[in-house]
Short mmCIF file of C-alpha atoms and ligand atoms in Angstrom, two decimals:
data_model
loop_
_atom_site.label_atom_id
_atom_site.label_comp_id
_atom_site.label_asym_id
_atom_site.label_seq_id
_atom_site.Cartn_x
_atom_site.Cartn_y
_atom_site.Cartn_z
CA MET T 1 118.90 81.03 119.34
CA CYS T 2 118.36 81.50 122.95
CA GLY T 3 121.07 79.24 125.06
CA ARG T 4 123.58 80.93 126.92
CA HIS T 5 126.40 79.10 123.96
CA ALA T 6 124.14 80.32 121.04
CA THR T 7 126.09 81.73 118.39
CA TRP T 8 123.71 84.95 117.90
CA VAL T 9 122.42 86.53 114.46
CA PRO T 10 121.58 90.10 114.22
CA LEU T 11 118.13 90.24 114.80
CA LEU T 12 117.10 92.29 112.79
CA GLU T 13 118.43 90.35 109.85
CA LYS T 14 116.45 87.40 110.67
CA LEU T 15 113.37 88.77 110.96
CA GLY T 16 113.96 90.38 107.00
CA VAL T 17 114.26 93.99 108.34
CA GLU T 18 116.34 96.03 105.93
CA LEU T 19 117.27 99.32 107.97
CA PRO T 20 118.39 99.90 111.56
CA VAL T 21 115.44 101.81 112.19
CA VAL T 22 112.74 100.31 115.19
CA GLN T 23 109.85 102.46 115.51
CA ALA T 24 108.52 102.41 119.22
CA GLY T 25 104.95 101.14 120.37
CA MET T 26 103.00 104.30 121.83
CA GLY T 27 99.77 102.96 122.69
CA ALA T 28 97.01 104.05 120.15
CA ILE T 29 99.09 107.03 119.00
CA ALA T 30 101.03 104.24 117.09
CA ARG T 31 98.48 102.09 114.96
CA HIS T 32 98.37 100.69 111.41
CA GLY T 33 99.35 103.43 109.36
CA LEU T 34 102.78 104.54 111.27
CA ALA T 35 103.44 100.78 111.79
CA ALA T 36 102.96 100.34 108.17
CA ALA T 37 104.92 102.93 106.92
CA VAL T 38 107.72 102.38 108.74
CA SER T 39 107.94 98.64 107.55
CA ASP T 40 107.09 99.52 104.22
CA ALA T 41 110.22 101.91 104.18
CA GLY T 42 112.81 98.85 105.54
CA GLY T 43 112.49 99.94 109.26
CA LEU T 44 110.75 97.71 111.80
CA GLY T 45 107.13 99.27 112.60
CA THR T 46 105.47 98.60 115.59
CA ILE T 47 101.52 98.71 116.69
CA GLY T 48 100.84 99.62 120.49
CA ILE T 49 99.02 98.24 123.35
CA LEU T 50 94.88 98.57 122.24
CA ASP T 51 92.64 96.17 123.95
CA PRO T 52 92.58 93.11 121.82
CA PRO T 53 90.29 93.07 119.30
CA ALA T 54 91.68 96.81 118.12
CA LEU T 55 94.85 95.02 118.29
CA LEU T 56 94.17 92.41 115.74
CA ALA T 57 91.99 95.14 113.66
CA GLU T 58 94.99 97.35 113.87
CA LEU T 59 97.72 94.23 112.55
CA ALA T 60 95.18 93.73 109.87
CA ALA T 61 94.87 96.83 108.68
CA ALA T 62 99.09 97.02 108.72
CA ARG T 63 99.09 93.50 106.95
CA ALA T 64 96.98 94.62 103.99
CA ILE T 65 99.04 97.61 103.69
CA THR T 66 102.29 95.83 103.71
CA GLU T 67 103.80 92.50 103.73
CA LYS T 68 107.01 93.22 105.38
CA PRO T 69 107.58 92.47 108.69
CA LEU T 70 105.43 94.02 111.58
CA ALA T 71 105.93 94.11 115.81
CA VAL T 72 103.00 94.23 118.99
CA ASN T 73 103.85 95.92 121.88
CA LEU T 74 102.29 94.56 124.81
CA LEU T 75 103.14 96.31 128.51
CA LEU T 76 103.18 93.27 130.86
CA PRO T 77 101.21 94.44 133.56
CA PHE T 78 98.54 95.13 131.62
CA ALA T 79 98.77 92.16 128.59
CA ARG T 80 96.12 89.72 129.13
CA ARG T 81 95.58 86.44 127.38
CA GLY T 82 93.72 88.40 124.29
CA HIS T 83 96.76 90.23 123.80
CA TRP T 84 98.98 87.20 123.44
CA GLU T 85 96.78 85.61 121.19
CA VAL T 86 96.63 88.97 118.93
CA ALA T 87 100.82 89.10 119.88
CA ALA T 88 100.89 85.65 118.18
CA GLU T 89 100.07 87.03 114.96
CA ALA T 90 102.89 89.35 114.76
CA ASP T 91 106.21 88.74 113.43
CA ALA T 92 107.65 90.36 116.41
CA VAL T 93 106.25 91.13 119.98
CA VAL T 94 108.09 94.11 122.22
CA THR T 95 107.65 93.53 125.90
CA PHE T 96 107.94 96.58 128.41
CA TRP T 97 107.93 96.70 131.91
CA GLY T 98 107.59 94.07 135.51
CA LYS T 99 109.20 90.60 135.30
CA PRO T 100 109.98 89.04 131.58
CA ARG T 101 108.90 85.94 130.39
CA ARG T 102 108.71 84.25 127.28
CA ARG T 103 105.13 83.71 126.82
CA THR T 104 104.92 83.56 122.51
CA ALA T 105 106.51 81.88 119.80
CA ALA T 106 107.38 85.00 117.73
CA ALA T 107 111.17 87.10 117.47
CA TRP T 108 110.62 88.27 121.50
CA LEU T 109 112.25 91.34 122.62
CA HIS T 110 112.40 93.31 126.09
CA GLN T 111 112.86 96.73 126.50
CA CYS T 112 115.17 97.43 129.96
CA GLY T 113 116.37 99.90 131.91
CA SER T 114 119.43 98.27 133.96
CA VAL T 115 121.36 95.47 133.52
CA GLY T 116 119.89 93.32 135.69
CA GLU T 117 116.94 93.76 133.89
CA ALA T 118 118.41 92.95 130.48
CA LEU T 119 120.59 89.44 131.58
CA ALA T 120 117.03 88.64 132.95
CA ALA T 121 115.19 89.10 129.91
CA ARG T 122 118.11 87.07 128.41
CA ASP T 123 117.64 84.15 130.85
CA ALA T 124 113.59 84.21 129.78
CA GLY T 125 114.50 83.53 126.56
CA ALA T 126 114.51 87.01 124.83
CA ASP T 127 115.67 87.27 121.41
CA GLY T 128 117.21 90.46 122.28
CA VAL T 129 117.20 93.33 124.47
CA ILE T 130 116.35 97.15 123.95
CA VAL T 131 118.37 99.59 125.96
CA GLN T 132 116.08 102.22 127.31
CA GLY T 133 117.80 105.52 128.02
CA VAL T 134 116.48 108.19 130.94
CA GLU T 135 116.23 110.24 127.84
CA ALA T 136 113.50 108.96 126.43
CA GLY T 137 110.10 109.88 126.36
CA GLY T 138 106.82 107.75 127.82
CA HIS T 139 107.62 105.21 131.07
CA LEU T 140 111.15 105.60 132.15
CA ARG T 141 112.63 102.09 133.68
CA GLY T 142 115.89 103.34 134.40
CA SER T 143 118.09 105.90 135.62
CA LEU T 144 121.24 105.79 132.92
CA PRO T 145 121.65 107.37 129.71
CA ALA T 146 121.20 105.50 126.49
CA LEU T 147 125.12 104.63 125.65
CA GLU T 148 126.17 104.55 129.12
CA LEU T 149 123.52 101.70 129.52
CA LEU T 150 124.07 100.44 126.53
CA ALA T 151 128.20 99.94 127.03
CA ARG T 152 127.14 98.24 130.34
CA VAL T 153 124.97 95.96 128.77
CA ARG T 154 127.04 95.28 126.11
CA ALA T 155 129.69 93.97 128.50
CA GLY T 156 127.47 91.67 130.50
CA LEU T 157 125.69 90.14 127.23
CA PRO T 158 127.44 87.57 125.01
CA ALA T 159 129.34 88.88 122.00
CA GLY T 160 126.48 89.42 119.05
CA TYR T 161 123.60 88.92 121.48
CA PRO T 162 121.31 91.51 120.23
CA VAL T 163 121.02 94.70 121.68
CA LEU T 164 119.31 97.61 120.43
CA LEU T 165 119.23 101.54 121.88
CA ALA T 166 116.13 103.34 122.53
CA GLY T 167 116.48 107.35 124.19
CA GLY T 168 117.71 110.15 122.32
CA ILE T 169 118.04 109.22 118.49
CA ALA T 170 116.06 111.84 116.17
CA GLU T 171 118.29 112.20 113.44
CA ALA T 172 120.75 109.56 111.08
CA ASP T 173 123.40 110.76 112.66
CA ASP T 174 122.36 109.59 115.86
CA VAL T 175 121.60 106.28 114.47
CA ARG T 176 125.17 105.86 113.52
CA ALA T 177 126.45 106.87 116.47
CA VAL T 178 124.50 104.23 118.42
CA LEU T 179 125.42 101.44 115.55
CA ASP T 180 129.03 102.23 116.02
CA ALA T 181 128.27 102.36 119.73
CA GLY T 182 127.36 98.63 119.29
CA ALA T 183 123.72 99.12 118.61
CA GLU T 184 121.79 96.63 116.37
CA ALA T 185 119.24 99.23 115.46
CA GLY T 186 118.09 102.45 117.06
CA VAL T 187 114.85 102.54 118.67
CA LEU T 188 112.62 106.04 118.29
CA GLY T 189 109.62 106.92 119.91
CA THR T 190 109.58 110.59 120.32
CA ARG T 191 110.59 110.74 116.03
CA PHE T 192 107.71 108.88 115.19
CA LEU T 193 104.95 110.43 117.44
CA LEU T 194 106.11 113.57 115.26
CA SER T 195 105.24 111.82 111.84
CA ARG T 196 102.33 112.82 109.95
CA GLU T 197 100.99 109.28 110.45
CA SER T 198 100.90 109.11 114.35
CA ARG T 199 97.37 109.56 116.17
CA ALA T 200 98.12 111.59 118.73
CA HIS T 201 96.27 114.97 118.78
CA PRO T 202 96.72 117.79 116.20
CA ASP T 203 97.43 119.98 119.45
CA TYR T 204 99.37 117.40 121.37
CA LYS T 205 101.94 117.71 117.73
CA ARG T 206 101.69 121.16 117.77
CA ARG T 207 103.08 121.63 122.03
CA ALA T 208 106.12 119.00 121.24
CA LEU T 209 107.05 120.78 117.88
CA ALA T 210 106.55 123.95 119.89
CA GLY T 211 108.48 122.36 122.90
CA SER T 212 111.47 122.03 124.03
CA GLU T 213 111.72 121.58 127.83
CA THR T 214 110.67 117.94 129.44
CA VAL T 215 109.93 116.84 133.09
CA VAL T 216 110.19 113.59 134.75
CA THR T 217 107.23 113.12 136.45
CA GLU T 218 104.41 110.44 138.12
CA LEU T 219 101.71 112.71 137.98
CA PHE T 220 100.38 110.42 135.21
CA GLY T 221 100.16 107.31 137.69
CA ALA T 222 96.71 106.45 138.13
CA GLY T 223 97.03 102.76 137.81
CA TRP T 224 100.41 102.78 135.87
CA PRO T 225 102.53 104.07 139.08
CA ALA T 226 105.75 104.78 137.58
CA ALA T 227 108.13 107.62 136.31
CA HIS T 228 107.71 109.20 132.79
CA ARG T 229 109.15 111.86 130.82
CA VAL T 230 106.51 114.32 129.35
CA LEU T 231 105.93 118.01 127.80
CA PRO T 232 104.51 120.23 130.25
CA ASN T 233 100.97 121.00 130.18
CA ALA T 234 98.00 122.48 132.22
CA ALA T 235 98.45 119.42 134.56
CA THR T 236 101.60 119.70 134.92
CA GLU T 237 101.60 123.39 135.61
CA ARG T 238 98.58 122.62 138.36
CA TRP T 239 100.48 120.09 140.23
CA LEU T 240 104.52 119.96 140.06
CA ALA T 241 105.19 123.37 141.04
CA ALA T 242 106.57 121.69 144.74
CA ASP T 243 108.12 118.51 143.36
CA PRO T 244 108.33 117.27 139.92
CA ARG T 245 107.16 113.81 140.51
CA GLY T 246 103.87 115.09 142.04
CA PRO T 247 102.66 115.73 145.49
CA ALA T 248 103.06 112.84 148.07
CA TRP T 249 99.56 112.37 149.00
CA MET T 250 98.51 112.09 144.96
CA ARG T 251 101.55 109.36 144.86
CA GLY T 252 100.09 107.06 147.86
CA LEU T 253 96.89 107.57 146.42
CA GLN T 254 97.91 106.35 142.72
CA ARG T 255 99.75 103.21 144.15
CA ALA T 256 96.78 102.36 147.06
CA THR T 257 94.25 102.33 143.62
CA ALA T 258 96.78 100.62 140.91
CA PRO T 259 95.85 97.47 141.38
CA LEU T 260 92.16 98.48 141.00
CA LEU T 261 92.70 100.67 138.24
CA SER T 262 95.42 98.97 135.94
CA ARG T 263 92.58 96.10 135.35
CA ALA T 264 89.39 98.90 134.94
CA PRO T 265 87.68 97.60 131.33
CA GLU T 266 88.44 99.30 128.49
CA ALA T 267 85.41 101.23 128.15
CA MET T 268 85.37 102.24 132.03
CA GLN T 269 88.82 103.98 131.26
CA ALA T 270 87.58 105.63 128.05
CA ARG T 271 84.93 106.90 130.43
CA ILE T 272 87.41 107.94 132.99
CA GLY T 273 89.48 108.90 130.38
CA ALA T 274 87.06 111.55 128.67
CA ARG T 275 85.70 113.13 132.40
CA LEU T 276 89.23 113.91 133.48
CA ARG T 277 90.68 117.93 133.96
CA SER T 278 93.74 119.35 135.18
CA SER T 279 92.95 119.69 138.34
CA HIS T 280 91.80 116.55 138.98
CA PRO T 281 93.68 114.20 141.64
CA LEU T 282 93.72 110.67 139.62
CA LEU T 283 95.43 111.47 136.59
CA GLY T 284 96.21 108.51 133.98
CA PRO T 285 98.81 107.70 131.28
CA ARG T 286 95.89 107.42 128.46
CA PRO T 287 97.69 110.13 126.04
CA ALA T 288 95.63 112.36 123.92
CA THR T 289 95.12 110.84 120.40
CA ASP T 290 93.01 112.39 117.40
CA ASP T 291 89.96 110.64 118.03
CA GLY T 292 90.01 110.75 121.44
CA PRO T 293 88.65 113.78 124.12
CA GLU T 294 90.61 116.67 123.33
CA SER T 295 90.42 117.94 127.26
CA LEU T 296 93.81 115.28 127.56
CA VAL T 297 96.03 117.80 125.64
CA GLU T 298 96.21 119.29 129.57
CA ALA T 299 95.14 116.57 131.56
CA GLY T 300 96.98 114.10 130.38
CA PRO T 301 100.37 113.07 129.77
CA LEU T 302 101.74 114.32 126.63
CA TYR T 303 105.14 111.97 126.38
CA ALA T 304 108.53 113.21 124.45
CA GLY T 305 111.73 112.94 125.12
CA GLU T 306 114.62 115.06 125.37
CA VAL T 307 115.36 114.84 121.45
CA VAL T 308 111.93 116.96 121.50
CA ALA T 309 113.86 119.71 121.28
CA ARG T 310 115.95 119.16 118.05
CA ILE T 311 112.33 118.69 116.47
CA GLY T 312 110.83 121.13 114.22
CA GLU T 313 108.77 119.57 111.42
CA LEU T 314 105.90 116.75 111.30
CA ARG T 315 107.60 114.21 108.24
CA PRO T 316 105.75 111.06 106.59
CA ALA T 317 107.10 108.23 108.66
CA GLY T 318 108.47 106.18 105.79
CA GLU T 319 110.61 109.11 104.13
CA LEU T 320 111.77 109.38 108.12
CA THR T 321 112.41 105.87 108.20
CA ARG T 322 114.66 105.93 105.37
CA GLU T 323 116.44 109.43 106.03
CA LEU T 324 117.12 108.07 109.64
CA ALA T 325 118.96 105.14 108.14
CA GLY T 326 121.46 107.28 106.40
C1 FMN O 401 104.13 108.97 123.30
C2 FMN O 401 105.28 108.21 123.62
C3 FMN O 401 104.28 106.93 124.00
C4 FMN O 401 105.24 105.65 124.24
N1 FMN O 401 104.14 104.93 124.97
C5 FMN O 401 105.06 103.27 125.28
C6 FMN O 401 104.64 102.12 125.25
O1 FMN O 401 103.23 102.13 124.60
N2 FMN O 401 105.21 101.10 125.58
C7 FMN O 401 106.60 101.09 125.45
O2 FMN O 401 106.75 100.23 125.02
N3 FMN O 401 107.19 102.37 125.33
C8 FMN O 401 106.05 103.13 125.03
N4 FMN O 401 107.27 104.39 124.69
C9 FMN O 401 108.84 104.39 124.77
C10 FMN O 401 109.43 103.76 123.87
O3 FMN O 401 108.93 102.92 124.52
C11 FMN O 401 111.01 104.48 123.96
O4 FMN O 401 111.17 103.80 125.20
C12 FMN O 401 111.17 105.67 124.03
O5 FMN O 401 110.34 106.57 123.03
C13 FMN O 401 112.74 106.09 123.02
O6 FMN O 401 113.00 107.50 123.35
P1 FMN O 401 113.12 108.76 122.67
O7 FMN O 401 111.58 108.68 123.06
O8 FMN O 401 113.84 109.55 122.72
O9 FMN O 401 112.64 108.10 120.93
C14 FMN O 401 106.67 105.62 124.57
C15 FMN O 401 107.04 106.88 124.30
C16 FMN O 401 106.67 107.69 123.51
C17 FMN O 401 107.33 109.02 123.28
#
């Protein structure tokens, strides 16, 4: 299905996913409870990247809850052989960041921030792409609003090639709008971050429910120096007064240490994360989870998209999935 002259079948239909609703991978925030609830309701649930044994355990736990298709999300700069071995057990793999390359026999979607990246993913054999708009929560791959990027990507790819859209979706009307614009499905992070099943720390969820402003920064770039959209917290207040990206010297330090930090073993990263305070000059991408250090609520990234302003309550993920599909 990946040749230039192939006839494209809607990817979700091929996978047996009934509803045009995909829950984004969100690292340790998106584990089996969330992914299984979304998939079981008819959408496509995604388990976020974890170290390989934990990822395998989460996938097995999700399989015990639902027989529906499940996806695994891999961040290419951090994915090692063990991650790909686990991903082979999933129905779909969603990759993000870095040079797209086929490493799996499962259905493969690559999340992109530009037309060039979408074409590269298609040429590398991706079964479909997710276009990510700049309004999205988490790490930002491009700079265009999602619907504008969708139109450009659609124009550059063969008719019918599966294109999904991420960024700015919170309600059924938003899903309908992206389907009308030619996307096969909507991909939602922030809305599912604010579900009962998400493993975000309760104070992170409270902040997000109360918050409306987000900031695009590079502040939490230790090990992954790149732009990301977050809610304000003590760390952003401490460091972003002069430049929303963060102090230039700090970004330099992040770039210099990234090759080392991005390869640090999970146990070491967890130890570093537990000791972080908002005044620390090397803040990392690990978000606050309900089983992690509470200090990360102030010293870690509170990833959230612009839609956070329109979300006022925590909801069960299955109910959300059905409602979003209209
Ligand atoms: C809390 C949070 C964590 C995220 N973590 C990841 C991640 O680990 N991998 C990934 O591919 N995308 C991640 N994203 C980005 C999503 O894939 C997606 O692009 C984004 O959530 C869509 O925009 P929305 O937040 O407006 O729904 C994250 C987003 C959020 C909100």
